[in-house]
mmCIF file of C-alpha atoms and ligand atoms in Angstrom:
data_model
loop_
_atom_site.group_PDB
_atom_site.id
_atom_site.type_symbol
_atom_site.label_atom_id
_atom_site.label_comp_id
_atom_site.label_asym_id
_atom_site.label_seq_id
_atom_site.Cartn_x
_atom_site.Cartn_y
_atom_site.Cartn_z
ATOM 1 C CA MET A 966 -38.134 8.366 -29.200
ATOM 2 C CA ASN A 967 -40.850 5.721 -29.786
ATOM 3 C CA VAL A 968 -39.592 3.850 -32.839
ATOM 4 C CA ASP A 969 -42.755 1.726 -33.076
ATOM 5 C CA LYS A 970 -44.959 4.715 -33.733
ATOM 6 C CA ASP A 971 -42.647 7.231 -35.363
ATOM 7 C CA SER A 972 -41.458 7.352 -38.930
ATOM 8 C CA ILE A 973 -37.884 8.634 -38.861
ATOM 9 C CA ILE A 974 -36.464 8.837 -42.363
ATOM 10 C CA LEU A 975 -32.886 9.674 -43.263
ATOM 11 C CA GLY A 976 -32.817 11.305 -46.726
ATOM 12 C CA ILE A 977 -29.605 11.273 -48.784
ATOM 13 C CA GLU A 978 -29.004 13.365 -51.908
ATOM 14 C CA SER A 979 -25.859 13.110 -54.056
ATOM 15 C CA SER A 980 -27.056 13.403 -57.684
ATOM 16 C CA CYS A 981 -24.845 16.309 -58.779
ATOM 17 C CA ASP A 982 -22.530 18.536 -56.755
ATOM 18 C CA ASP A 983 -24.357 18.878 -53.425
ATOM 19 C CA THR A 984 -23.976 16.271 -50.684
ATOM 20 C CA SER A 985 -27.028 16.521 -48.480
ATOM 21 C CA ALA A 986 -28.639 14.611 -45.606
ATOM 22 C CA ALA A 987 -31.927 15.291 -43.829
ATOM 23 C CA ILE A 988 -34.045 13.816 -41.056
ATOM 24 C CA LEU A 989 -37.818 13.752 -41.445
ATOM 25 C CA ILE A 990 -39.808 12.729 -38.372
ATOM 26 C CA ASN A 991 -43.466 11.913 -39.046
ATOM 27 C CA GLY A 992 -43.400 14.148 -42.125
ATOM 28 C CA VAL A 993 -41.745 17.118 -40.381
ATOM 29 C CA VAL A 994 -38.184 18.105 -41.298
ATOM 30 C CA HIS A 995 -35.852 18.239 -38.287
ATOM 31 C CA SER A 996 -32.590 18.811 -40.135
ATOM 32 C CA ASN A 997 -31.389 19.418 -43.689
ATOM 33 C CA VAL A 998 -27.612 19.698 -43.999
ATOM 34 C CA THR A 999 -25.881 20.354 -47.334
ATOM 35 C CA ALA A 1000 -22.210 20.520 -48.279
ATOM 36 C CA ASN A 1001 -21.720 22.446 -51.533
ATOM 37 C CA GLN A 1002 -18.666 21.762 -53.685
ATOM 38 C CA SER A 1003 -16.793 24.965 -54.456
ATOM 39 C CA ILE A 1004 -14.116 22.936 -56.331
ATOM 40 C CA HIS A 1005 -16.131 23.263 -59.589
ATOM 41 C CA GLU A 1006 -16.132 27.081 -59.637
ATOM 42 C CA LYS A 1007 -12.765 27.371 -61.348
ATOM 43 C CA TYR A 1008 -13.846 24.998 -64.133
ATOM 44 C CA GLY A 1009 -17.085 26.866 -64.882
ATOM 45 C CA GLY A 1010 -19.147 23.687 -64.491
ATOM 46 C CA VAL A 1011 -19.394 20.421 -62.581
ATOM 47 C CA VAL A 1012 -16.472 18.045 -63.173
ATOM 48 C CA PRO A 1013 -18.029 14.583 -62.591
ATOM 49 C CA GLU A 1014 -14.887 12.899 -61.253
ATOM 50 C CA LEU A 1015 -14.219 15.693 -58.747
ATOM 51 C CA ALA A 1016 -17.879 15.670 -57.714
ATOM 52 C CA SER A 1017 -17.892 11.972 -56.792
ATOM 53 C CA ARG A 1018 -14.642 12.331 -54.903
ATOM 54 C CA ALA A 1019 -16.048 15.274 -52.902
ATOM 55 C CA HIS A 1020 -19.216 13.274 -52.133
ATOM 56 C CA GLN A 1021 -16.989 10.519 -50.683
ATOM 57 C CA GLU A 1022 -15.359 13.067 -48.401
ATOM 58 C CA ASN A 1023 -18.583 14.801 -47.393
ATOM 59 C CA ILE A 1024 -21.123 12.050 -46.944
ATOM 60 C CA VAL A 1025 -20.161 10.832 -43.456
ATOM 61 C CA PRO A 1026 -19.794 14.296 -41.877
ATOM 62 C CA VAL A 1027 -23.025 15.502 -43.532
ATOM 63 C CA VAL A 1028 -25.072 12.509 -42.309
ATOM 64 C CA SER A 1029 -23.559 12.841 -38.812
ATOM 65 C CA ALA A 1030 -24.424 16.544 -38.731
ATOM 66 C CA ALA A 1031 -28.020 15.877 -39.856
ATOM 67 C CA LEU A 1032 -28.497 13.240 -37.121
ATOM 68 C CA LYS A 1033 -26.958 15.511 -34.484
ATOM 69 C CA GLU A 1034 -29.052 18.533 -35.471
ATOM 70 C CA ALA A 1035 -32.246 16.449 -35.363
ATOM 71 C CA LYS A 1036 -31.190 14.929 -32.006
ATOM 72 C CA VAL A 1037 -31.680 11.458 -33.430
ATOM 73 C CA SER A 1038 -29.330 8.509 -33.140
ATOM 74 C CA VAL A 1039 -28.670 6.200 -36.048
ATOM 75 C CA GLU A 1040 -30.547 3.380 -34.248
ATOM 76 C CA ASP A 1041 -33.728 5.522 -34.169
ATOM 77 C CA LEU A 1042 -33.972 5.562 -37.986
ATOM 78 C CA THR A 1043 -36.899 3.621 -39.448
ATOM 79 C CA SER A 1044 -35.879 3.871 -43.122
ATOM 80 C CA ILE A 1045 -33.354 5.400 -45.512
ATOM 81 C CA ALA A 1046 -34.397 7.256 -48.660
ATOM 82 C CA PHE A 1047 -31.717 7.994 -51.263
ATOM 83 C CA THR A 1048 -31.553 9.507 -54.749
ATOM 84 C CA ARG A 1049 -31.241 6.663 -57.246
ATOM 85 C CA GLY A 1050 -31.246 9.009 -60.259
ATOM 86 C CA PRO A 1051 -31.331 10.776 -62.606
ATOM 87 C CA GLY A 1052 -27.983 12.513 -62.201
ATOM 88 C CA LEU A 1053 -24.243 11.979 -62.565
ATOM 89 C CA LEU A 1054 -23.524 8.277 -62.185
ATOM 90 C CA GLY A 1055 -20.324 8.634 -60.141
ATOM 91 C CA SER A 1056 -22.083 11.021 -57.749
ATOM 92 C CA LEU A 1057 -25.197 8.863 -57.439
ATOM 93 C CA LEU A 1058 -23.077 5.792 -56.674
ATOM 94 C CA VAL A 1059 -21.698 7.404 -53.512
ATOM 95 C CA GLY A 1060 -25.130 8.105 -51.983
ATOM 96 C CA THR A 1061 -26.542 4.797 -53.187
ATOM 97 C CA SER A 1062 -23.691 2.692 -51.758
ATOM 98 C CA PHE A 1063 -23.788 4.590 -48.478
ATOM 99 C CA ALA A 1064 -27.583 4.153 -48.158
ATOM 100 C CA LYS A 1065 -27.404 0.439 -49.003
ATOM 101 C CA SER A 1066 -24.627 -0.232 -46.488
ATOM 102 C CA LEU A 1067 -26.388 1.654 -43.708
ATOM 103 C CA SER A 1068 -29.693 -0.071 -44.401
ATOM 104 C CA LEU A 1069 -27.961 -3.449 -44.327
ATOM 105 C CA SER A 1070 -26.122 -2.751 -41.108
ATOM 106 C CA LEU A 1071 -29.208 -1.364 -39.333
ATOM 107 C CA GLY A 1072 -31.652 -3.866 -40.841
ATOM 108 C CA ILE A 1073 -34.081 -1.125 -41.889
ATOM 109 C CA PRO A 1074 -35.894 -0.550 -45.212
ATOM 110 C CA LEU A 1075 -34.377 1.264 -48.152
ATOM 111 C CA ILE A 1076 -36.379 3.641 -50.368
ATOM 112 C CA GLU A 1077 -35.149 4.665 -53.836
ATOM 113 C CA VAL A 1078 -36.163 8.173 -54.877
ATOM 114 C CA HIS A 1079 -36.492 9.813 -58.306
ATOM 115 C CA HIS A 1080 -34.667 13.143 -58.092
ATOM 116 C CA MET A 1081 -37.126 15.079 -60.290
ATOM 117 C CA LYS A 1082 -40.186 13.770 -58.444
ATOM 118 C CA ALA A 1083 -38.473 14.787 -55.209
ATOM 119 C CA HIS A 1084 -38.116 18.376 -56.497
ATOM 120 C CA ILE A 1085 -41.922 18.399 -56.805
ATOM 121 C CA HIS A 1086 -42.347 16.751 -53.390
ATOM 122 C CA ALA A 1087 -40.367 19.678 -51.915
ATOM 123 C CA HIS A 1088 -43.757 21.453 -51.837
ATOM 124 C CA PHE A 1089 -44.949 19.060 -49.148
ATOM 125 C CA ILE A 1090 -42.054 19.578 -46.715
ATOM 126 C CA LYS A 1091 -43.302 20.760 -43.355
ATOM 127 C CA GLU A 1092 -41.094 22.541 -40.838
ATOM 128 C CA LYS A 1093 -43.827 22.377 -38.202
ATOM 129 C CA LYS A 1094 -46.604 19.820 -37.817
ATOM 130 C CA GLU A 1095 -49.283 22.458 -38.457
ATOM 131 C CA ASP A 1096 -47.707 23.772 -41.699
ATOM 132 C CA ASN A 1097 -49.822 23.190 -44.781
ATOM 133 C CA PRO A 1098 -47.972 24.775 -47.671
ATOM 134 C CA ALA A 1099 -48.836 22.206 -50.354
ATOM 135 C CA PRO A 1100 -50.775 22.492 -53.621
ATOM 136 C CA ASN A 1101 -53.941 20.412 -54.067
ATOM 137 C CA PHE A 1102 -54.038 17.519 -56.550
ATOM 138 C CA PRO A 1103 -54.141 17.560 -59.481
ATOM 139 C CA PHE A 1104 -51.754 20.424 -60.189
ATOM 140 C CA ILE A 1105 -49.202 21.443 -62.813
ATOM 141 C CA CYS A 1106 -45.568 21.881 -61.826
ATOM 142 C CA LEU A 1107 -42.902 23.665 -63.847
ATOM 143 C CA THR A 1108 -39.677 21.903 -62.810
ATOM 144 C CA VAL A 1109 -36.570 23.802 -63.770
ATOM 145 C CA SER A 1110 -33.046 22.770 -62.823
ATOM 146 C CA GLY A 1111 -29.500 22.393 -64.104
ATOM 147 C CA GLY A 1112 -30.342 19.089 -65.765
ATOM 148 C CA HIS A 1113 -34.079 19.280 -66.538
ATOM 149 C CA THR A 1114 -36.863 21.535 -67.739
ATOM 150 C CA GLN A 1115 -40.265 19.892 -67.487
ATOM 151 C CA ILE A 1116 -43.931 20.722 -67.261
ATOM 152 C CA VAL A 1117 -45.424 17.961 -65.117
ATOM 153 C CA TRP A 1118 -49.061 17.012 -64.589
ATOM 154 C CA VAL A 1119 -49.183 15.826 -60.971
ATOM 155 C CA GLU A 1120 -52.260 13.697 -60.373
ATOM 156 C CA GLU A 1121 -51.263 12.113 -57.082
ATOM 157 C CA PRO A 1122 -48.067 12.157 -54.998
ATOM 158 C CA LEU A 1123 -46.606 9.265 -56.970
ATOM 159 C CA LYS A 1124 -48.552 9.625 -60.220
ATOM 160 C CA MET A 1125 -46.915 12.185 -62.484
ATOM 161 C CA LYS A 1126 -46.832 12.706 -66.244
ATOM 162 C CA VAL A 1127 -44.380 14.891 -68.163
ATOM 163 C CA ILE A 1128 -46.467 16.967 -70.604
ATOM 164 C CA GLY A 1129 -43.664 19.253 -71.802
ATOM 165 C CA THR A 1130 -39.899 18.924 -71.727
ATOM 166 C CA THR A 1131 -36.720 20.326 -73.207
ATOM 167 C CA ILE A 1132 -35.603 18.533 -76.336
ATOM 168 C CA ASP A 1133 -31.939 19.329 -75.597
ATOM 169 C CA ASP A 1134 -30.404 21.366 -72.753
ATOM 170 C CA ALA A 1135 -31.980 22.504 -69.502
ATOM 171 C CA VAL A 1136 -32.756 26.123 -68.622
ATOM 172 C CA GLY A 1137 -30.212 25.980 -65.766
ATOM 173 C CA GLU A 1138 -27.537 25.233 -68.374
ATOM 174 C CA ALA A 1139 -28.729 28.235 -70.396
ATOM 175 C CA PHE A 1140 -28.081 30.422 -67.325
ATOM 176 C CA ASP A 1141 -24.749 28.762 -66.472
ATOM 177 C CA LYS A 1142 -23.409 28.761 -70.037
ATOM 178 C CA ALA A 1143 -24.266 32.449 -70.511
ATOM 179 C CA GLY A 1144 -22.458 33.141 -67.244
ATOM 180 C CA LYS A 1145 -19.385 31.314 -68.515
ATOM 181 C CA ILE A 1146 -19.430 33.346 -71.762
ATOM 182 C CA MET A 1147 -19.597 36.560 -69.706
ATOM 183 C CA GLY A 1148 -16.799 35.365 -67.392
ATOM 184 C CA LEU A 1149 -19.028 35.096 -64.314
ATOM 185 C CA GLY A 1150 -18.585 32.384 -61.668
ATOM 186 C CA TYR A 1151 -20.298 29.002 -61.439
ATOM 187 C CA PRO A 1152 -23.169 28.381 -60.955
ATOM 188 C CA ALA A 1153 -24.066 31.553 -62.825
ATOM 189 C CA GLY A 1154 -27.865 31.419 -62.273
ATOM 190 C CA PRO A 1155 -27.796 33.225 -58.911
ATOM 191 C CA ILE A 1156 -25.163 35.719 -60.171
ATOM 192 C CA ILE A 1157 -27.225 36.611 -63.257
ATOM 193 C CA ASP A 1158 -30.284 36.932 -61.002
ATOM 194 C CA GLN A 1159 -28.403 39.397 -58.795
ATOM 195 C CA LEU A 1160 -26.870 41.436 -61.651
ATOM 196 C CA SER A 1161 -30.257 41.667 -63.383
ATOM 197 C CA LYS A 1162 -31.675 43.655 -60.478
ATOM 198 C CA ASP A 1163 -29.818 46.773 -61.731
ATOM 199 C CA GLY A 1164 -30.390 46.125 -65.424
ATOM 200 C CA ASP A 1165 -32.869 47.072 -68.153
ATOM 201 C CA SER A 1166 -34.645 43.924 -69.337
ATOM 202 C CA ASN A 1167 -35.851 45.631 -72.540
ATOM 203 C CA LYS A 1168 -32.397 46.672 -73.744
ATOM 204 C CA PHE A 1169 -31.571 43.558 -75.824
ATOM 205 C CA ASN A 1170 -33.808 41.106 -77.651
ATOM 206 C CA PHE A 1171 -33.585 37.368 -78.266
ATOM 207 C CA THR A 1172 -35.883 35.041 -80.174
ATOM 208 C CA TYR A 1173 -37.908 32.027 -79.059
ATOM 209 C CA PRO A 1174 -36.858 28.618 -80.423
ATOM 210 C CA ASN A 1175 -39.838 26.527 -81.442
ATOM 211 C CA ALA A 1176 -39.606 22.970 -80.113
ATOM 212 C CA GLY A 1177 -43.246 22.091 -80.799
ATOM 213 C CA GLU A 1178 -46.215 21.515 -78.478
ATOM 214 C CA LEU A 1179 -45.284 22.280 -74.863
ATOM 215 C CA ASN A 1180 -41.595 21.512 -75.361
ATOM 216 C CA TYR A 1181 -38.539 23.730 -74.988
ATOM 217 C CA SER A 1182 -35.139 24.021 -76.651
ATOM 218 C CA PHE A 1183 -32.317 25.851 -74.882
ATOM 219 C CA SER A 1184 -29.378 24.713 -76.975
ATOM 220 C CA GLY A 1185 -30.169 27.223 -79.742
ATOM 221 C CA LEU A 1186 -30.652 29.979 -77.195
ATOM 222 C CA LYS A 1187 -27.169 29.337 -75.803
ATOM 223 C CA THR A 1188 -25.720 29.692 -79.305
ATOM 224 C CA GLN A 1189 -27.847 32.775 -79.927
ATOM 225 C CA PHE A 1190 -26.391 34.322 -76.769
ATOM 226 C CA LEU A 1191 -22.806 33.401 -77.722
ATOM 227 C CA ASN A 1192 -23.223 34.947 -81.206
ATOM 228 C CA PHE A 1193 -24.814 38.069 -79.712
ATOM 229 C CA ILE A 1194 -21.824 38.624 -77.396
ATOM 230 C CA ARG A 1195 -19.258 37.828 -80.140
ATOM 231 C CA LYS A 1196 -20.914 40.152 -82.665
ATOM 232 C CA ASN A 1197 -21.067 43.058 -80.232
ATOM 233 C CA GLU A 1198 -17.536 42.491 -78.959
ATOM 234 C CA GLN A 1199 -16.241 42.777 -82.505
ATOM 235 C CA ILE A 1200 -17.578 46.348 -82.493
ATOM 236 C CA ASN A 1201 -16.678 47.161 -78.880
ATOM 237 C CA LYS A 1202 -14.365 44.789 -77.026
ATOM 238 C CA HIS A 1203 -15.682 46.109 -73.681
ATOM 239 C CA PHE A 1204 -19.316 45.523 -74.698
ATOM 240 C CA CYS A 1205 -19.960 42.786 -72.134
ATOM 241 C CA LYS A 1206 -18.384 44.612 -69.207
ATOM 242 C CA GLU A 1207 -20.041 47.938 -70.046
ATOM 243 C CA ASN A 1208 -23.515 46.411 -70.442
ATOM 244 C CA LEU A 1209 -23.363 43.540 -67.954
ATOM 245 C CA ASN A 1210 -26.497 44.367 -65.940
ATOM 246 C CA ASP A 1211 -28.628 45.070 -69.029
ATOM 247 C CA ILE A 1212 -27.414 41.898 -70.792
ATOM 248 C CA CYS A 1213 -28.202 39.778 -67.717
ATOM 249 C CA ALA A 1214 -31.634 41.388 -67.216
ATOM 250 C CA SER A 1215 -32.583 41.024 -70.909
ATOM 251 C CA TYR A 1216 -31.420 37.406 -71.181
ATOM 252 C CA GLN A 1217 -32.986 36.377 -67.842
ATOM 253 C CA SER A 1218 -36.272 38.024 -68.743
ATOM 254 C CA HIS A 1219 -36.251 36.221 -72.095
ATOM 255 C CA LEU A 1220 -35.637 32.806 -70.466
ATOM 256 C CA VAL A 1221 -38.398 33.440 -67.948
ATOM 257 C CA SER A 1222 -40.979 34.528 -70.507
ATOM 258 C CA TYR A 1223 -40.097 31.486 -72.666
ATOM 259 C CA LEU A 1224 -40.681 29.189 -69.653
ATOM 260 C CA LEU A 1225 -43.978 30.834 -68.783
ATOM 261 C CA LYS A 1226 -45.254 30.942 -72.376
ATOM 262 C CA ASN A 1227 -45.483 27.125 -72.488
ATOM 263 C CA LEU A 1228 -46.702 26.899 -68.921
ATOM 264 C CA GLU A 1229 -49.612 29.186 -69.816
ATOM 265 C CA LYS A 1230 -50.401 26.998 -72.839
ATOM 266 C CA SER A 1231 -50.367 23.878 -70.660
ATOM 267 C CA ILE A 1232 -52.941 25.323 -68.263
ATOM 268 C CA LYS A 1233 -55.282 25.829 -71.178
ATOM 269 C CA ASN A 1234 -54.932 22.141 -72.150
ATOM 270 C CA TYR A 1235 -54.985 20.667 -68.645
ATOM 271 C CA SER A 1236 -57.364 22.387 -66.325
ATOM 272 C CA CYS A 1237 -56.371 22.704 -62.685
ATOM 273 C CA LYS A 1238 -56.568 25.278 -59.918
ATOM 274 C CA ASP A 1239 -53.055 25.041 -58.491
ATOM 275 C CA LEU A 1240 -49.716 25.788 -60.118
ATOM 276 C CA ALA A 1241 -46.314 24.930 -58.675
ATOM 277 C CA LEU A 1242 -42.696 25.781 -59.384
ATOM 278 C CA ALA A 1243 -39.769 23.485 -58.476
ATOM 279 C CA GLY A 1244 -36.038 22.869 -59.040
ATOM 280 C CA GLY A 1245 -32.926 24.978 -58.624
ATOM 281 C CA VAL A 1246 -33.883 27.653 -61.179
ATOM 282 C CA SER A 1247 -37.107 28.320 -59.244
ATOM 283 C CA ALA A 1248 -34.846 30.214 -56.826
ATOM 284 C CA ASN A 1249 -34.738 32.908 -59.552
ATOM 285 C CA SER A 1250 -36.387 36.068 -58.232
ATOM 286 C CA HIS A 1251 -37.725 37.231 -61.619
ATOM 287 C CA LEU A 1252 -39.207 33.788 -62.358
ATOM 288 C CA ARG A 1253 -40.890 33.675 -58.926
ATOM 289 C CA LYS A 1254 -42.430 37.126 -59.473
ATOM 290 C CA GLU A 1255 -43.615 36.480 -63.032
ATOM 291 C CA PHE A 1256 -44.923 33.007 -62.097
ATOM 292 C CA GLU A 1257 -47.105 34.526 -59.384
ATOM 293 C CA LYS A 1258 -48.348 37.193 -61.805
ATOM 294 C CA LEU A 1259 -49.240 34.508 -64.363
ATOM 295 C CA GLY A 1260 -51.121 32.469 -61.750
ATOM 296 C CA LYS A 1261 -53.108 35.518 -60.691
ATOM 297 C CA SER A 1262 -54.045 36.381 -64.277
ATOM 298 C CA LEU A 1263 -55.279 32.807 -64.827
ATOM 299 C CA GLY A 1264 -57.126 32.550 -61.514
ATOM 300 C CA CYS A 1265 -54.766 29.825 -60.243
ATOM 301 C CA LYS A 1266 -53.194 29.547 -56.798
ATOM 302 C CA THR A 1267 -49.384 29.511 -57.030
ATOM 303 C CA PHE A 1268 -46.909 27.584 -54.889
ATOM 304 C CA VAL A 1269 -43.183 28.254 -54.703
ATOM 305 C CA PRO A 1270 -40.947 26.411 -52.210
ATOM 306 C CA LYS A 1271 -38.545 28.135 -49.836
ATOM 307 C CA ILE A 1272 -35.209 28.788 -51.610
ATOM 308 C CA SER A 1273 -33.436 26.133 -49.502
ATOM 309 C CA TYR A 1274 -35.891 23.513 -50.821
ATOM 310 C CA CYS A 1275 -35.596 24.685 -54.478
ATOM 311 C CA THR A 1276 -31.952 23.768 -55.047
ATOM 312 C CA ASP A 1277 -30.761 20.210 -54.430
ATOM 313 C CA ASN A 1278 -31.401 19.150 -50.847
ATOM 314 C CA ALA A 1279 -32.063 15.956 -48.906
ATOM 315 C CA ALA A 1280 -35.266 17.160 -47.196
ATOM 316 C CA MET A 1281 -37.079 16.703 -50.520
ATOM 317 C CA ILE A 1282 -35.594 13.189 -50.840
ATOM 318 C CA ALA A 1283 -36.819 12.276 -47.357
ATOM 319 C CA MET A 1284 -40.252 13.765 -48.215
ATOM 320 C CA SER A 1285 -40.430 11.666 -51.365
ATOM 321 C CA GLY A 1286 -39.386 8.703 -49.208
ATOM 322 C CA LYS A 1287 -42.312 9.402 -46.878
ATOM 323 C CA PHE A 1288 -44.808 9.203 -49.757
ATOM 324 C CA MET A 1289 -43.241 5.921 -50.861
ATOM 325 C CA GLU A 1290 -43.120 4.541 -47.322
ATOM 326 C CA GLU A 1291 -46.863 5.207 -46.987
ATOM 327 C CA LYS A 1292 -47.450 3.143 -50.138
ATOM 328 C CA GLY A 1293 -45.075 0.386 -48.990
ATOM 329 C CA CYS A 1294 -42.705 1.034 -51.923
ATOM 330 C CA PHE A 1295 -39.371 -0.259 -50.660
ATOM 331 C CA ALA A 1296 -36.256 -1.210 -52.614
ATOM 332 C CA ASP A 1297 -34.161 -4.311 -52.143
ATOM 333 C CA LEU A 1298 -30.398 -4.366 -51.782
ATOM 334 C CA SER A 1299 -29.866 -5.242 -55.446
ATOM 335 C CA THR A 1300 -30.924 -1.703 -56.427
ATOM 336 C CA SER A 1301 -28.311 0.390 -58.250
ATOM 337 C CA ALA A 1302 -27.856 4.033 -59.215
ATOM 338 C CA SER A 1303 -29.027 5.100 -62.659
ATOM 339 C CA ALA A 1304 -28.069 8.247 -64.587
ATOM 340 C CA ARG A 1305 -31.389 8.240 -66.466
ATOM 341 C CA ILE A 1306 -34.759 7.165 -65.113
ATOM 342 C CA PRO A 1307 -38.038 8.080 -66.811
ATOM 343 C CA MET A 1308 -40.526 10.046 -64.752
ATOM 344 C CA ASP A 1309 -43.609 8.018 -65.658
HETATM 345 O O1 KG4 B 545 -31.922 21.703 -58.898
HETATM 346 P P1 KG4 B 545 -30.502 22.129 -58.868
HETATM 347 O O2 KG4 B 545 -29.942 22.618 -57.540
HETATM 348 O O3 KG4 B 545 -29.549 20.994 -59.374
HETATM 349 C C1 KG4 B 545 -29.901 20.149 -60.436
HETATM 350 O O4 KG4 B 545 -30.616 19.144 -60.155
HETATM 351 O O5 KG4 B 545 -29.551 20.512 -61.565
HETATM 352 O O6 KG4 B 545 -30.333 23.289 -59.977
HETATM 353 C C2 KG4 B 545 -29.116 23.899 -60.243
HETATM 354 C C3 KG4 B 545 -29.341 25.007 -61.261
HETATM 355 C C4 KG4 B 545 -28.053 25.647 -61.765
HETATM 356 O O7 KG4 B 545 -28.080 25.681 -63.172
HETATM 357 C C5 KG4 B 545 -28.113 27.057 -61.164
HETATM 358 O O8 KG4 B 545 -27.467 28.042 -61.968
HETATM 359 C C6 KG4 B 545 -29.600 27.289 -61.117
HETATM 360 O O9 KG4 B 545 -30.134 26.057 -60.691
HETATM 361 N N1 KG4 B 545 -29.979 28.360 -60.171
HETATM 362 C C7 KG4 B 545 -30.514 29.533 -60.572
HETATM 363 C C8 KG4 B 545 -30.680 30.314 -59.404
HETATM 364 N N2 KG4 B 545 -30.258 29.579 -58.326
HETATM 365 C C9 KG4 B 545 -29.837 28.368 -58.826
HETATM 366 N N3 KG4 B 545 -30.823 29.980 -61.799
HETATM 367 C C10 KG4 B 545 -31.329 31.217 -61.892
HETATM 368 N N4 KG4 B 545 -31.507 32.035 -60.824
HETATM 369 C C11 KG4 B 545 -31.203 31.619 -59.570
HETATM 370 N N5 KG4 B 545 -31.404 32.445 -58.524
HETATM 371 ZN ZN1 ZN B 546 -32.030 18.956 -58.774
#
C-alpha cells in the first residue's frame, strides 16, 4: 500500500456499550467490526462500570479484527480517529487512551470526533469508490439515539447547528424504558419495532408533550406510558401480555409521529431540499417508512443510512475523521475524553 498517497484511517468508537473499530481507505470503508455487550441485558440498561470493563476486554481484539479484515497492517495507518464524546466517561476513556497510545507509538496524527456529528457523517460512508449515497448541503438531519434527539441544520460537513433538541430524555430511552416496563429485553427499541409489526397502532392513544419551538420532551411520555400500563393492569393483571403487539404499535407510532411533527415544522422554517435521518433509533422500520412519506409529501429527497451505520459503529467515526483530516483538524496528545461536548 502506498502510504504517501493513501489516507488510511483507523476509527475507534467506545462511547456507550459497543466497542467498534473500522478502517477507511481514501474515504471507502474496508472493515467495520463491532463487539456488542450482552452483559447489560439482565439489568435492563447500560451499567457504566461494566461497559468500560467490557471495552477494555474488547478493544484489542476488535482493532486487530478490523485491520485483518481490511488487509492493512498497523504501520500502514496514516491517522487515528476516536470518539472523544459525548457519552459515558468510563467508556470514552478506554477508546481515547487506546487511540492516544497507538498514535504516540506509531507517530501518526490523532483526530478527535464528536459522536453526534459522526452519526450524521454516517451518510457519507462509501462501501465502493463509486457510491454516492450522501445528501447535498445544506440539509436537515433528525438524529435520534439512546442519548440524544436533535434536529440539526447541516450547512457543511463540519458546520452544524442544533435547531431542535430534547429538553430531558432521548427518544431511544423512551423506547427502552417502555420495554423495561413491559418486561422486554434490552435494548427494547428493536424488540418493540418487531412486536409492532403484528399490532394495531390505533388501539391506544397517548398525548404530545409540548416542549416549545422545535424541541421535544420524552420524560413525560415515559411517565404517561408507565401510568397507562399501571392503570390498565389494575383492571386486568394480564393487560400487558394480552395486548403486547397493540401496545407496542400504538406507542411506537406515537413516538414516530411526535418526532416527525417537529421535523415537518423545521422544514418550513429552514428551507432545504434534502432530509436525513441518523442515530440508533433510525433503524426503526416505522420511522424509516414515515420519514420517507413525509419527505415525499414535502418534495424533499430523503436519506436513511444502512442499519449497520445507524447504530453505534466506528465506520462513522472514521468518516468524520476523514472530513477533519481534509481540514487539517488534528488533536494533540493532551486531549481527553468528555461526557458532554456541545455540537456547535
Ligand atoms: O445510536 P445508538 O446505537 O447509541 C447511542 O448513541 O445511544 O442508539 C441506541 C438506541 C437504543 O435506545 C435502542 O433501543 C435504539 O437505539 N434502537 C431502536 C431500534 N434499533 C435501535 N429503537 C427503535 N427501533 C429500532 N429498530
Ligand atoms: Zn450513538
